[in-house]
């Protein structure tokens, strides 16, 4: 039996009472690993560069084996640009290869940056028009319940290619789950960490790290999922938030 453990933390009270989001994380693991991981997640919420959380919620659920879906990990590529403008231009070009309109990307980015504060989840946007398709306000769609199927295999596999760190692992797992849904054509992510100017786009079978996609010191970040225009938002949300996905490193 596996367990899902999820943590969200905020400052100024709980998110639903107006607190500002500090950090969130989750894992899927065995019963024996739960206590140690809970402690690591609390430390993360208390020592984040965005501040010390005063609200921390940890949720743990058991997962039935029959409810688990397996999806392949995306391949990893990296582009280092000389400026934010160049980094963004690379993002547009890569997403266009997946059939996402440049105007749609620009419109969706504008929507993301017009939010009064950072969203906790992602925007779902029409890949042709850039219109927002979810009605979840500042919360957005929260991708949850995903992990490497076998971290002891997956982590060294990516380390050998020079890709390391918990930021990277979590983002790759999330992006692999997201692109595992046939109606999603691509994702654009900008970190909300002011010390971290890295972002990524994912499309086809590739997770493409890009740096820089914002100025250092800028706290504004977020995620946009670009979907086919006839996507059913409820089924999509169910997959992203409720379906347990384990990411494998078989070649695709
Ligand atoms: P991070 O990758 O943690 O720097 O997060 C960057 C942005 O992605 C956040 O500001 C959120 O808007 C969004 N985000 C973070 N975690 C999730 C998630 N699990 N599902 C959807 N969007 C997320």
Short mmCIF file of C-alpha atoms and ligand atoms in Angstrom, two decimals:
data_model
loop_
_atom_site.label_atom_id
_atom_site.label_comp_id
_atom_site.label_asym_id
_atom_site.label_seq_id
_atom_site.Cartn_x
_atom_site.Cartn_y
_atom_site.Cartn_z
CA UNK A 1 0.00 0.00 0.00
CA UNK A 2 1.26 3.49 -0.90
CA UNK A 3 0.34 6.79 0.74
CA UNK A 4 -0.05 10.31 -0.61
CA UNK A 5 1.36 13.03 1.66
CA UNK A 6 0.70 16.67 0.80
CA UNK A 7 1.80 19.87 2.53
CA UNK A 8 0.68 23.46 1.97
CA UNK A 9 1.81 26.43 4.00
CA UNK A 10 1.00 30.11 4.21
CA UNK A 11 1.78 33.24 6.20
CA UNK A 12 -0.94 35.41 7.74
CA UNK A 13 -3.28 32.48 8.29
CA UNK A 14 -4.64 29.68 6.11
CA UNK A 15 -4.94 30.21 2.34
CA UNK A 16 -8.73 30.13 2.58
CA UNK A 17 -8.58 32.92 5.20
CA UNK A 18 -6.42 35.19 3.09
CA UNK A 19 -2.94 33.94 4.08
CA UNK A 20 -0.13 34.30 1.52
CA UNK A 21 1.11 31.06 0.04
CA UNK A 22 4.65 30.13 1.17
CA UNK A 23 5.24 26.64 -0.20
CA UNK A 24 3.61 23.36 -1.04
CA UNK A 25 4.96 19.90 -1.78
CA UNK A 26 3.86 16.34 -1.92
CA UNK A 27 5.16 12.79 -2.18
CA UNK A 28 3.84 9.29 -2.68
CA UNK A 29 5.58 6.81 -0.45
CA UNK A 30 5.44 3.78 1.81
CA UNK A 31 4.13 3.81 5.37
CA UNK A 32 7.69 3.56 6.75
CA UNK A 33 8.73 6.82 5.03
CA UNK A 34 5.79 8.96 6.21
CA UNK A 35 7.12 10.28 9.51
CA UNK A 36 10.52 11.36 8.17
CA UNK A 37 8.95 13.03 5.13
CA UNK A 38 6.38 14.89 7.23
CA UNK A 39 9.26 16.35 9.22
CA UNK A 40 11.13 17.41 6.05
CA UNK A 41 8.04 19.13 4.67
CA UNK A 42 7.52 21.08 7.90
CA UNK A 43 11.16 22.25 7.80
CA UNK A 44 10.64 23.36 4.21
CA UNK A 45 7.64 25.50 5.19
CA UNK A 46 9.52 27.08 8.09
CA UNK A 47 12.73 27.93 6.19
CA UNK A 48 11.46 29.07 2.77
CA UNK A 49 13.03 32.13 1.14
CA UNK A 50 9.52 33.65 0.94
CA UNK A 51 9.24 33.66 4.74
CA UNK A 52 8.40 31.48 7.71
CA UNK A 53 4.93 29.90 7.44
CA UNK A 54 2.47 30.36 10.29
CA UNK A 55 -0.05 27.95 8.76
CA UNK A 56 1.05 24.45 7.74
CA UNK A 57 -1.38 21.73 6.67
CA UNK A 58 -0.27 18.14 6.09
CA UNK A 59 -2.72 15.64 4.56
CA UNK A 60 -2.08 11.91 4.27
CA UNK A 61 -4.25 9.42 2.32
CA UNK A 62 -3.80 5.74 1.48
CA UNK A 63 -3.91 4.89 -2.28
CA UNK A 64 -5.41 1.66 -3.67
CA UNK A 65 -3.05 -0.10 -6.14
CA UNK A 66 -5.81 -0.29 -8.79
CA UNK A 67 -6.17 3.49 -8.79
CA UNK A 68 -2.58 4.12 -9.95
CA UNK A 69 -1.83 5.21 -13.55
CA UNK A 70 1.72 5.02 -14.99
CA UNK A 71 3.10 7.69 -17.35
CA UNK A 72 6.59 8.01 -18.91
CA UNK A 73 8.98 10.76 -17.82
CA UNK A 74 9.62 13.51 -20.35
CA UNK A 75 13.10 13.92 -21.87
CA UNK A 76 15.07 16.88 -20.53
CA UNK A 77 16.60 19.70 -22.57
CA UNK A 78 18.18 23.00 -21.46
CA UNK A 79 18.53 26.42 -23.04
CA UNK A 80 20.52 29.22 -21.41
CA UNK A 81 19.64 32.58 -22.88
CA UNK A 82 21.51 35.88 -22.48
CA UNK A 83 18.46 37.89 -21.45
CA UNK A 84 14.87 37.52 -20.29
CA UNK A 85 13.65 38.62 -23.74
CA UNK A 86 15.69 35.85 -25.36
CA UNK A 87 14.53 33.29 -22.78
CA UNK A 88 10.89 34.17 -23.45
CA UNK A 89 11.42 34.09 -27.21
CA UNK A 90 12.82 30.54 -26.87
CA UNK A 91 9.73 29.59 -24.83
CA UNK A 92 7.37 30.92 -27.52
CA UNK A 93 9.21 29.08 -30.31
CA UNK A 94 9.22 25.76 -28.46
CA UNK A 95 5.52 25.95 -27.54
CA UNK A 96 4.65 26.88 -31.13
CA UNK A 97 6.13 23.55 -32.28
CA UNK A 98 3.27 21.89 -30.36
CA UNK A 99 0.59 23.86 -32.20
CA UNK A 100 0.10 26.57 -29.55
CA UNK A 101 -0.44 30.03 -31.02
CA UNK A 102 2.08 32.73 -30.09
CA UNK A 103 -0.76 35.22 -29.49
CA UNK A 104 -2.42 32.66 -27.20
CA UNK A 105 0.79 32.34 -25.17
CA UNK A 106 1.15 36.11 -24.86
CA UNK A 107 -2.47 36.54 -23.83
CA UNK A 108 -2.21 33.75 -21.23
CA UNK A 109 1.01 35.24 -19.81
CA UNK A 110 -0.71 38.61 -19.56
CA UNK A 111 -3.61 36.96 -17.67
CA UNK A 112 -1.12 35.28 -15.33
CA UNK A 113 0.72 38.53 -14.63
CA UNK A 114 -2.53 40.45 -14.09
CA UNK A 115 -3.49 38.35 -11.06
CA UNK A 116 -3.45 40.38 -7.82
CA UNK A 117 -0.96 37.90 -6.36
CA UNK A 118 0.70 34.60 -7.26
CA UNK A 119 -1.72 31.78 -7.90
CA UNK A 120 -1.37 28.53 -5.96
CA UNK A 121 -2.23 26.48 -9.01
CA UNK A 122 -2.22 26.75 -12.79
CA UNK A 123 -4.26 28.55 -15.41
CA UNK A 124 -5.95 26.37 -18.03
CA UNK A 125 -5.87 28.26 -21.34
CA UNK A 126 -7.16 27.60 -24.84
CA UNK A 127 -4.12 26.87 -27.05
CA UNK A 128 -5.69 28.68 -30.02
CA UNK A 129 -7.03 31.82 -28.40
CA UNK A 130 -5.30 32.08 -25.01
CA UNK A 131 -8.67 32.46 -23.24
CA UNK A 132 -8.74 31.15 -19.68
CA UNK A 133 -10.94 28.02 -19.46
CA UNK A 134 -11.06 27.29 -15.72
CA UNK A 135 -13.10 29.33 -13.27
CA UNK A 136 -10.95 28.71 -10.21
CA UNK A 137 -9.78 32.26 -9.56
CA UNK A 138 -6.50 32.69 -7.70
CA UNK A 139 -6.44 29.02 -6.71
CA UNK A 140 -6.21 27.68 -10.27
CA UNK A 141 -5.89 23.95 -10.91
CA UNK A 142 -3.60 22.18 -8.43
CA UNK A 143 -1.78 19.18 -9.89
CA UNK A 144 -1.48 16.61 -7.18
CA UNK A 145 -0.86 12.92 -6.47
CA UNK A 146 2.22 12.22 -8.55
CA UNK A 147 5.73 10.88 -7.96
CA UNK A 148 8.48 8.86 -9.60
CA UNK A 149 7.44 5.19 -9.71
CA UNK A 150 10.95 4.25 -8.59
CA UNK A 151 12.94 7.22 -7.25
CA UNK A 152 16.00 5.03 -6.62
CA UNK A 153 16.15 4.40 -10.38
CA UNK A 154 14.88 7.73 -11.67
CA UNK A 155 17.04 10.13 -9.63
CA UNK A 156 20.43 8.59 -10.65
CA UNK A 157 19.13 8.31 -14.24
CA UNK A 158 18.72 12.10 -14.40
CA UNK A 159 21.81 12.82 -12.28
CA UNK A 160 23.91 11.03 -14.91
CA UNK A 161 22.57 13.57 -17.42
CA UNK A 162 23.51 16.43 -15.05
CA UNK A 163 19.96 17.17 -13.80
CA UNK A 164 19.80 17.27 -10.03
CA UNK A 165 17.89 18.79 -7.13
CA UNK A 166 14.48 18.57 -5.55
CA UNK A 167 13.15 21.56 -7.58
CA UNK A 168 14.03 19.75 -10.78
CA UNK A 169 12.65 16.37 -9.72
CA UNK A 170 9.31 17.79 -8.57
CA UNK A 171 8.89 19.92 -11.67
CA UNK A 172 9.73 17.04 -14.02
CA UNK A 173 7.27 14.71 -12.30
CA UNK A 174 4.53 17.35 -12.41
CA UNK A 175 5.23 18.17 -16.09
CA UNK A 176 5.26 14.47 -17.02
CA UNK A 177 1.86 13.96 -15.38
CA UNK A 178 0.46 17.08 -17.05
CA UNK A 179 1.62 16.15 -20.58
CA UNK A 180 0.33 12.61 -19.98
CA UNK A 181 -3.16 14.02 -20.60
CA UNK A 182 -3.85 13.88 -24.36
CA UNK A 183 -5.71 17.23 -24.53
CA UNK A 184 -2.81 19.20 -23.03
CA UNK A 185 -0.51 20.49 -25.76
CA UNK A 186 2.04 22.26 -23.58
CA UNK A 187 2.92 23.91 -20.30
CA UNK A 188 4.73 27.14 -19.43
CA UNK A 189 6.12 27.49 -15.89
CA UNK A 190 7.84 30.45 -14.29
CA UNK A 191 9.15 29.89 -10.76
CA UNK A 192 7.70 32.14 -8.08
CA UNK A 193 10.93 32.03 -6.08
CA UNK A 194 12.56 35.50 -6.26
CA UNK A 195 16.03 33.87 -6.11
CA UNK A 196 15.34 31.59 -9.05
CA UNK A 197 14.96 32.97 -12.60
CA UNK A 198 14.49 29.54 -14.16
CA UNK A 199 11.36 28.36 -15.89
CA UNK A 200 10.44 25.61 -18.28
CA UNK A 201 8.18 24.75 -21.14
CA UNK A 202 7.02 21.24 -21.87
CA UNK A 203 5.61 19.99 -25.16
CA UNK A 204 5.61 16.68 -27.08
CA UNK A 205 7.98 14.41 -25.13
CA UNK A 206 10.23 17.17 -23.80
CA UNK A 207 10.67 19.16 -20.60
CA UNK A 208 12.78 22.15 -21.59
CA UNK A 209 14.46 24.19 -18.85
CA UNK A 210 14.93 27.83 -19.76
CA UNK A 211 16.90 30.54 -18.01
CA UNK A 212 16.28 33.38 -17.48
CA UNK A 213 12.53 33.83 -18.01
CA UNK A 214 12.21 36.63 -15.44
CA UNK A 215 14.45 39.07 -13.60
CA UNK A 216 16.03 37.94 -10.32
CA UNK A 217 14.13 39.43 -7.37
CA UNK A 218 10.81 39.18 -9.23
CA UNK A 219 8.38 37.13 -7.13
CA UNK A 220 5.80 36.71 -9.87
CA UNK A 221 5.53 33.17 -11.19
CA UNK A 222 2.95 30.67 -12.25
CA UNK A 223 1.97 27.86 -14.54
CA UNK A 224 -0.15 27.79 -17.68
CA UNK A 225 -1.50 24.59 -19.27
CA UNK A 226 -2.43 25.06 -22.93
CA UNK A 227 -5.23 22.76 -24.02
CA UNK A 228 -7.16 21.86 -27.17
CA UNK A 229 -10.20 24.13 -27.55
CA UNK A 230 -12.74 21.31 -27.08
CA UNK A 231 -11.22 20.07 -23.81
CA UNK A 232 -13.69 19.22 -21.04
CA UNK A 233 -12.39 21.23 -18.04
CA UNK A 234 -14.04 18.95 -15.44
CA UNK A 235 -12.43 15.72 -16.74
CA UNK A 236 -9.12 17.52 -17.05
CA UNK A 237 -9.33 18.83 -13.50
CA UNK A 238 -10.21 15.38 -12.19
CA UNK A 239 -7.13 13.87 -13.86
CA UNK A 240 -4.80 16.62 -12.65
CA UNK A 241 -6.05 16.81 -9.06
CA UNK A 242 -7.35 13.33 -8.22
CA UNK A 243 -5.70 10.65 -10.37
CA UNK A 244 -2.56 9.14 -8.86
CA UNK A 245 0.20 9.05 -11.48
CA UNK A 246 3.57 7.35 -11.06
CA UNK A 247 6.21 8.48 -13.54
CA UNK A 248 8.45 5.83 -15.08
CA UNK A 249 11.76 6.33 -16.88
CA UNK A 250 11.21 3.90 -19.74
CA UNK A 251 12.16 5.36 -23.09
CA UNK A 252 9.20 6.76 -25.00
P1 LIG B 1 7.22 26.56 -8.33
O1 LIG B 1 7.47 25.62 -9.47
O2 LIG B 1 7.01 25.85 -7.03
O3 LIG B 1 8.20 27.70 -8.29
O4 LIG B 1 5.80 27.19 -8.65
C1 LIG B 1 5.60 28.16 -9.64
C2 LIG B 1 4.12 28.42 -9.78
O5 LIG B 1 3.49 27.25 -10.31
C3 LIG B 1 3.37 28.72 -8.48
O6 LIG B 1 3.34 30.10 -8.24
C4 LIG B 1 1.98 28.24 -8.78
O7 LIG B 1 1.27 29.25 -9.47
C5 LIG B 1 2.21 27.10 -9.75
N1 LIG B 1 2.17 25.80 -9.09
C6 LIG B 1 2.97 25.36 -8.09
N2 LIG B 1 2.63 24.10 -7.72
C7 LIG B 1 1.61 23.74 -8.53
C8 LIG B 1 0.80 22.56 -8.64
N3 LIG B 1 1.01 21.49 -7.86
N4 LIG B 1 -0.16 22.54 -9.58
C9 LIG B 1 -0.37 23.61 -10.38
N5 LIG B 1 0.34 24.73 -10.32
C10 LIG B 1 1.31 24.81 -9.41
#
